Amino acid sequence: MNFLGLWARGMTSRPNRRAMDSIAITNTPDSGRTGTGSVQYQLRQYAESTLGKASLHEAVLLPEGESLDEWVACHVVDFYNHINMLFMSVSHHCTDETCPRMCAGDGFNYFWRDGVTYREPTAMPANKYVGLLIKWIDAQLDDTSVFPVDMGQQFPHAFRAEVAPQILKRMLRVYAHLYWHHYPQICQVGLATMLNTSFTHFTLFVTKYKLVSDTELQAVKDVIKILA
């Protein structure tokens, strides 16, 4: 049963601290963009403090005087960490047998293409798709010409027009797959609240800055309505 089915039945969940502690988070970005002295760290602290005091609608607003490129980059890293942890928490349920294709229900199928190993859109099991996605995002986060680390270093010209939207579009597909195919398992490990909060934050952010198209959001439009 997916998210919508459980919601219709009125199912609720409670955070499970032990389950959260047992999740292994892998492939996290290096300290260059997350160290306590970095702009990235300071913006994350600002975002987290806002989440604690105001609504998610306010949390996505650009802090006065800050770079929009840096604000977008900060959120790309945070959403990456969220989907990585969330997927890892249920990855043993997402196998070649249970999820032979990367999809969101029967209406949305996703194909992998990276222009190198996979030059054409390729169907594959969901776990393989997500694994390739994580490595692909890692490579971009580690590329300082794409995600600058040094103060004063400029982001690429197409960062907000092409780079960030492509990453976020593919992240959305992971959220969609989790809601459609693994929501009961997310509830079982006590991460339903985290998933719902993270996804709401994600959708508010990408719609605010027009980083993901409405077409891509169709796979989760009902979830967005329920969580609004």
PDB file of N, CA and C in Angstrom, residues 33-95:
ATOM      1  N   ARG A  33      32.150  22.136   1.887  1.00  0.00           N
ATOM      2  CA  ARG A  33      30.921  22.912   1.804  1.00  0.00           C
ATOM      3  C   ARG A  33      30.104  22.827   3.082  1.00  0.00           C
ATOM      4  N   THR A  34      30.587  22.101   4.081  1.00  0.00           N
ATOM      5  CA  THR A  34      29.769  21.932   5.280  1.00  0.00           C
ATOM      6  C   THR A  34      30.510  22.268   6.564  1.00  0.00           C
ATOM      7  N   GLY A  35      31.767  22.687   6.492  1.00  0.00           N
ATOM      8  CA  GLY A  35      32.506  23.032   7.688  1.00  0.00           C
ATOM      9  C   GLY A  35      31.886  24.226   8.401  1.00  0.00           C
ATOM     10  N   THR A  36      32.157  24.359   9.700  1.00  0.00           N
ATOM     11  CA  THR A  36      31.493  25.384  10.506  1.00  0.00           C
ATOM     12  C   THR A  36      31.858  26.793  10.070  1.00  0.00           C
ATOM     13  N   GLY A  37      32.937  26.957   9.325  1.00  0.00           N
ATOM     14  CA  GLY A  37      33.314  28.300   8.891  1.00  0.00           C
ATOM     15  C   GLY A  37      32.804  28.657   7.520  1.00  0.00           C
ATOM     16  N   SER A  38      32.113  27.760   6.868  1.00  0.00           N
ATOM     17  CA  SER A  38      31.698  27.985   5.486  1.00  0.00           C
ATOM     18  C   SER A  38      30.373  28.725   5.403  1.00  0.00           C
ATOM     19  N   VAL A  39      30.155  29.390   4.273  1.00  0.00           N
ATOM     20  CA  VAL A  39      28.881  30.031   4.012  1.00  0.00           C
ATOM     21  C   VAL A  39      27.778  28.988   4.011  1.00  0.00           C
ATOM     22  N   GLN A  40      28.100  27.802   3.453  1.00  0.00           N
ATOM     23  CA  GLN A  40      27.125  26.701   3.399  1.00  0.00           C
ATOM     24  C   GLN A  40      26.625  26.369   4.806  1.00  0.00           C
ATOM     25  N   TYR A  41      27.540  26.258   5.758  1.00  0.00           N
ATOM     26  CA  TYR A  41      27.161  25.919   7.131  1.00  0.00           C
ATOM     27  C   TYR A  41      26.292  27.011   7.736  1.00  0.00           C
ATOM     28  N   GLN A  42      26.674  28.270   7.520  1.00  0.00           N
ATOM     29  CA  GLN A  42      25.929  29.379   8.098  1.00  0.00           C
ATOM     30  C   GLN A  42      24.520  29.448   7.525  1.00  0.00           C
ATOM     31  N   LEU A  43      24.371  29.207   6.225  1.00  0.00           N
ATOM     32  CA  LEU A  43      23.045  29.214   5.620  1.00  0.00           C
ATOM     33  C   LEU A  43      22.209  28.047   6.136  1.00  0.00           C
ATOM     34  N   ARG A  44      22.840  26.895   6.341  1.00  0.00           N
ATOM     35  CA  ARG A  44      22.104  25.753   6.872  1.00  0.00           C
ATOM     36  C   ARG A  44      21.609  26.066   8.291  1.00  0.00           C
ATOM     37  N   GLN A  45      22.475  26.687   9.096  1.00  0.00           N
ATOM     38  CA  GLN A  45      22.065  27.061  10.444  1.00  0.00           C
ATOM     39  C   GLN A  45      20.887  28.022  10.403  1.00  0.00           C
ATOM     40  N   TYR A  46      20.933  28.953   9.447  1.00  0.00           N
ATOM     41  CA  TYR A  46      19.822  29.898   9.303  1.00  0.00           C
ATOM     42  C   TYR A  46      18.539  29.155   8.939  1.00  0.00           C
ATOM     43  N   ALA A  47      18.647  28.237   7.979  1.00  0.00           N
ATOM     44  CA  ALA A  47      17.468  27.492   7.528  1.00  0.00           C
ATOM     45  C   ALA A  47      16.892  26.663   8.664  1.00  0.00           C
ATOM     46  N   GLU A  48      17.767  25.990   9.428  1.00  0.00           N
ATOM     47  CA  GLU A  48      17.291  25.138  10.510  1.00  0.00           C
ATOM     48  C   GLU A  48      16.644  25.964  11.622  1.00  0.00           C
ATOM     49  N   SER A  49      17.207  27.144  11.907  1.00  0.00           N
ATOM     50  CA  SER A  49      16.613  27.981  12.943  1.00  0.00           C
ATOM     51  C   SER A  49      15.251  28.498  12.493  1.00  0.00           C
ATOM     52  N   THR A  50      15.124  28.770  11.202  1.00  0.00           N
ATOM     53  CA  THR A  50      13.847  29.227  10.662  1.00  0.00           C
ATOM     54  C   THR A  50      12.808  28.118  10.755  1.00  0.00           C
ATOM     55  N   LEU A  51      13.221  26.885  10.460  1.00  0.00           N
ATOM     56  CA  LEU A  51      12.291  25.759  10.527  1.00  0.00           C
ATOM     57  C   LEU A  51      11.751  25.584  11.938  1.00  0.00           C
ATOM     58  N   GLY A  52      12.555  25.934  12.922  1.00  0.00           N
ATOM     59  CA  GLY A  52      12.113  25.751  14.290  1.00  0.00           C
ATOM     60  C   GLY A  52      11.185  26.853  14.782  1.00  0.00           C
ATOM     61  N   LYS A  53      11.193  27.990  14.100  1.00  0.00           N
ATOM     62  CA  LYS A  53      10.454  29.143  14.608  1.00  0.00           C
ATOM     63  C   LYS A  53       9.284  29.549  13.719  1.00  0.00           C
ATOM     64  N   ALA A  54       9.294  29.187  12.494  1.00  0.00           N
ATOM     65  CA  ALA A  54       8.254  29.647  11.582  1.00  0.00           C
ATOM     66  C   ALA A  54       7.853  28.532  10.649  1.00  0.00           C
ATOM     67  N   SER A  55       7.017  28.869   9.704  1.00  0.00           N
ATOM     68  CA  SER A  55       6.511  27.857   8.784  1.00  0.00           C
ATOM     69  C   SER A  55       7.534  27.524   7.719  1.00  0.00           C
ATOM     70  N   LEU A  56       7.303  26.399   7.051  1.00  0.00           N
ATOM     71  CA  LEU A  56       8.162  26.007   5.950  1.00  0.00           C
ATOM     72  C   LEU A  56       8.090  27.019   4.815  1.00  0.00           C
ATOM     73  N   HIS A  57       6.955  27.701   4.697  1.00  0.00           N
ATOM     74  CA  HIS A  57       6.835  28.731   3.671  1.00  0.00           C
ATOM     75  C   HIS A  57       7.857  29.844   3.888  1.00  0.00           C
ATOM     76  N   GLU A  58       8.096  30.191   5.131  1.00  0.00           N
ATOM     77  CA  GLU A  58       9.084  31.219   5.447  1.00  0.00           C
ATOM     78  C   GLU A  58      10.506  30.683   5.357  1.00  0.00           C
ATOM     79  N   ALA A  59      10.658  29.388   5.608  1.00  0.00           N
ATOM     80  CA  ALA A  59      11.989  28.785   5.621  1.00  0.00           C
ATOM     81  C   ALA A  59      12.653  28.787   4.253  1.00  0.00           C
ATOM     82  N   VAL A  60      11.864  28.848   3.180  1.00  0.00           N
ATOM     83  CA  VAL A  60      12.457  28.806   1.842  1.00  0.00           C
ATOM     84  C   VAL A  60      12.876  30.181   1.353  1.00  0.00           C
ATOM     85  N   LEU A  61      12.511  31.236   2.080  1.00  0.00           N
ATOM     86  CA  LEU A  61      12.819  32.589   1.622  1.00  0.00           C
ATOM     87  C   LEU A  61      14.310  32.882   1.745  1.00  0.00           C
ATOM     88  N   LEU A  62      14.852  33.507   0.725  1.00  0.00           N
ATOM     89  CA  LEU A  62      16.281  33.837   0.697  1.00  0.00           C
ATOM     90  C   LEU A  62      16.615  34.846   1.792  1.00  0.00           C
ATOM     91  N   PRO A  63      17.607  34.547   2.629  1.00  0.00           N
ATOM     92  CA  PRO A  63      18.022  35.521   3.646  1.00  0.00           C
ATOM     93  C   PRO A  63      18.515  36.814   2.983  1.00  0.00           C
ATOM     94  N   GLU A  64      18.196  37.912   3.577  1.00  0.00           N
ATOM     95  CA  GLU A  64      18.564  39.200   3.001  1.00  0.00           C
ATOM     96  C   GLU A  64      20.074  39.315   2.819  1.00  0.00           C
ATOM     97  N   GLY A  65      20.468  39.724   1.619  1.00  0.00           N
ATOM     98  CA  GLY A  65      21.879  39.951   1.332  1.00  0.00           C
ATOM     99  C   GLY A  65      22.660  38.722   0.918  1.00  0.00           C
ATOM    100  N   GLU A  66      22.011  37.539   0.888  1.00  0.00           N
ATOM    101  CA  GLU A  66      22.715  36.315   0.541  1.00  0.00           C
ATOM    102  C   GLU A  66      22.551  35.995  -0.945  1.00  0.00           C
ATOM    103  N   SER A  67      23.479  35.202  -1.450  1.00  0.00           N
ATOM    104  CA  SER A  67      23.469  34.790  -2.853  1.00  0.00           C
ATOM    105  C   SER A  67      22.411  33.721  -3.084  1.00  0.00           C
ATOM    106  N   LEU A  68      21.595  33.904  -4.117  1.00  0.00           N
ATOM    107  CA  LEU A  68      20.591  32.888  -4.435  1.00  0.00           C
ATOM    108  C   LEU A  68      21.255  31.592  -4.887  1.00  0.00           C
ATOM    109  N   ASP A  69      22.361  31.694  -5.619  1.00  0.00           N
ATOM    110  CA  ASP A  69      23.082  30.484  -6.024  1.00  0.00           C
ATOM    111  C   ASP A  69      23.518  29.685  -4.799  1.00  0.00           C
ATOM    112  N   GLU A  70      24.056  30.364  -3.807  1.00  0.00           N
ATOM    113  CA  GLU A  70      24.521  29.683  -2.596  1.00  0.00           C
ATOM    114  C   GLU A  70      23.345  29.094  -1.822  1.00  0.00           C
ATOM    115  N   TRP A  71      22.225  29.804  -1.806  1.00  0.00           N
ATOM    116  CA  TRP A  71      21.024  29.319  -1.122  1.00  0.00           C
ATOM    117  C   TRP A  71      20.501  28.053  -1.784  1.00  0.00           C
ATOM    118  N   VAL A  72      20.506  28.050  -3.117  1.00  0.00           N
ATOM    119  CA  VAL A  72      20.070  26.858  -3.847  1.00  0.00           C
ATOM    120  C   VAL A  72      21.045  25.706  -3.589  1.00  0.00           C
ATOM    121  N   ALA A  73      22.342  25.996  -3.650  1.00  0.00           N
ATOM    122  CA  ALA A  73      23.344  24.953  -3.420  1.00  0.00           C
ATOM    123  C   ALA A  73      23.203  24.356  -2.027  1.00  0.00           C
ATOM    124  N   CYS A  74      22.965  25.204  -1.030  1.00  0.00           N
ATOM    125  CA  CYS A  74      22.763  24.742   0.353  1.00  0.00           C
ATOM    126  C   CYS A  74      21.617  23.745   0.418  1.00  0.00           C
ATOM    127  N   HIS A  75      20.526  24.049  -0.267  1.00  0.00           N
ATOM    128  CA  HIS A  75      19.362  23.165  -0.239  1.00  0.00           C
ATOM    129  C   HIS A  75      19.577  21.895  -1.054  1.00  0.00           C
ATOM    130  N   VAL A  76      20.309  21.992  -2.131  1.00  0.00           N
ATOM    131  CA  VAL A  76      20.619  20.785  -2.902  1.00  0.00           C
ATOM    132  C   VAL A  76      21.353  19.782  -2.010  1.00  0.00           C
ATOM    133  N   VAL A  77      22.340  20.268  -1.261  1.00  0.00           N
ATOM    134  CA  VAL A  77      23.103  19.387  -0.374  1.00  0.00           C
ATOM    135  C   VAL A  77      22.197  18.800   0.710  1.00  0.00           C
ATOM    136  N   ASP A  78      21.354  19.627   1.297  1.00  0.00           N
ATOM    137  CA  ASP A  78      20.490  19.132   2.370  1.00  0.00           C
ATOM    138  C   ASP A  78      19.470  18.119   1.865  1.00  0.00           C
ATOM    139  N   PHE A  79      18.840  18.400   0.732  1.00  0.00           N
ATOM    140  CA  PHE A  79      17.863  17.456   0.183  1.00  0.00           C
ATOM    141  C   PHE A  79      18.548  16.152  -0.239  1.00  0.00           C
ATOM    142  N   TYR A  80      19.772  16.280  -0.720  1.00  0.00           N
ATOM    143  CA  TYR A  80      20.553  15.088  -1.063  1.00  0.00           C
ATOM    144  C   TYR A  80      20.752  14.208   0.171  1.00  0.00           C
ATOM    145  N   ASN A  81      21.123  14.830   1.279  1.00  0.00           N
ATOM    146  CA  ASN A  81      21.317  14.068   2.513  1.00  0.00           C
ATOM    147  C   ASN A  81      20.009  13.433   2.979  1.00  0.00           C
ATOM    148  N   HIS A  82      18.912  14.154   2.807  1.00  0.00           N
ATOM    149  CA  HIS A  82      17.614  13.615   3.216  1.00  0.00           C
ATOM    150  C   HIS A  82      17.246  12.366   2.413  1.00  0.00           C
ATOM    151  N   ILE A  83      17.296  12.471   1.086  1.00  0.00           N
ATOM    152  CA  ILE A  83      16.871  11.320   0.275  1.00  0.00           C
ATOM    153  C   ILE A  83      17.826  10.150   0.450  1.00  0.00           C
ATOM    154  N   ASN A  84      19.109  10.452   0.681  1.00  0.00           N
ATOM    155  CA  ASN A  84      20.080   9.389   0.902  1.00  0.00           C
ATOM    156  C   ASN A  84      19.716   8.597   2.154  1.00  0.00           C
ATOM    157  N   MET A  85      19.456   9.314   3.256  1.00  0.00           N
ATOM    158  CA  MET A  85      19.115   8.642   4.508  1.00  0.00           C
ATOM    159  C   MET A  85      17.773   7.927   4.404  1.00  0.00           C
ATOM    160  N   LEU A  86      16.786   8.598   3.819  1.00  0.00           N
ATOM    161  CA  LEU A  86      15.462   7.993   3.715  1.00  0.00           C
ATOM    162  C   LEU A  86      15.485   6.728   2.869  1.00  0.00           C
ATOM    163  N   PHE A  87      16.172   6.789   1.751  1.00  0.00           N
ATOM    164  CA  PHE A  87      16.218   5.600   0.903  1.00  0.00           C
ATOM    165  C   PHE A  87      17.020   4.486   1.565  1.00  0.00           C
ATOM    166  N   MET A  88      18.143   4.834   2.196  1.00  0.00           N
ATOM    167  CA  MET A  88      18.943   3.819   2.873  1.00  0.00           C
ATOM    168  C   MET A  88      18.133   3.102   3.950  1.00  0.00           C
ATOM    169  N   SER A  89      17.202   3.815   4.569  1.00  0.00           N
ATOM    170  CA  SER A  89      16.429   3.220   5.662  1.00  0.00           C
ATOM    171  C   SER A  89      15.501   2.110   5.189  1.00  0.00           C
ATOM    172  N   VAL A  90      15.147   2.118   3.903  1.00  0.00           N
ATOM    173  CA  VAL A  90      14.241   1.082   3.376  1.00  0.00           C
ATOM    174  C   VAL A  90      14.847   0.350   2.183  1.00  0.00           C
ATOM    175  N   SER A  91      16.129   0.535   1.957  1.00  0.00           N
ATOM    176  CA  SER A  91      16.759  -0.025   0.756  1.00  0.00           C
ATOM    177  C   SER A  91      16.680  -1.541   0.692  1.00  0.00           C
ATOM    178  N   HIS A  92      16.626  -2.207   1.856  1.00  0.00           N
ATOM    179  CA  HIS A  92      16.541  -3.666   1.847  1.00  0.00           C
ATOM    180  C   HIS A  92      15.172  -4.147   1.370  1.00  0.00           C
ATOM    181  N   HIS A  93      14.203  -3.230   1.305  1.00  0.00           N
ATOM    182  CA  HIS A  93      12.889  -3.570   0.750  1.00  0.00           C
ATOM    183  C   HIS A  93      12.813  -3.252  -0.747  1.00  0.00           C
ATOM    184  N   CYS A  94      13.794  -2.522  -1.239  1.00  0.00           N
ATOM    185  CA  CYS A  94      13.790  -2.095  -2.644  1.00  0.00           C
ATOM    186  C   CYS A  94      14.818  -2.936  -3.398  1.00  0.00           C
ATOM    187  N   THR A  95      14.384  -4.062  -3.919  1.00  0.00           N
ATOM    188  CA  THR A  95      15.281  -4.999  -4.580  1.00  0.00           C
ATOM    189  C   THR A  95      14.917  -5.128  -6.057  1.00  0.00           C
TER     190      THR A  95
END
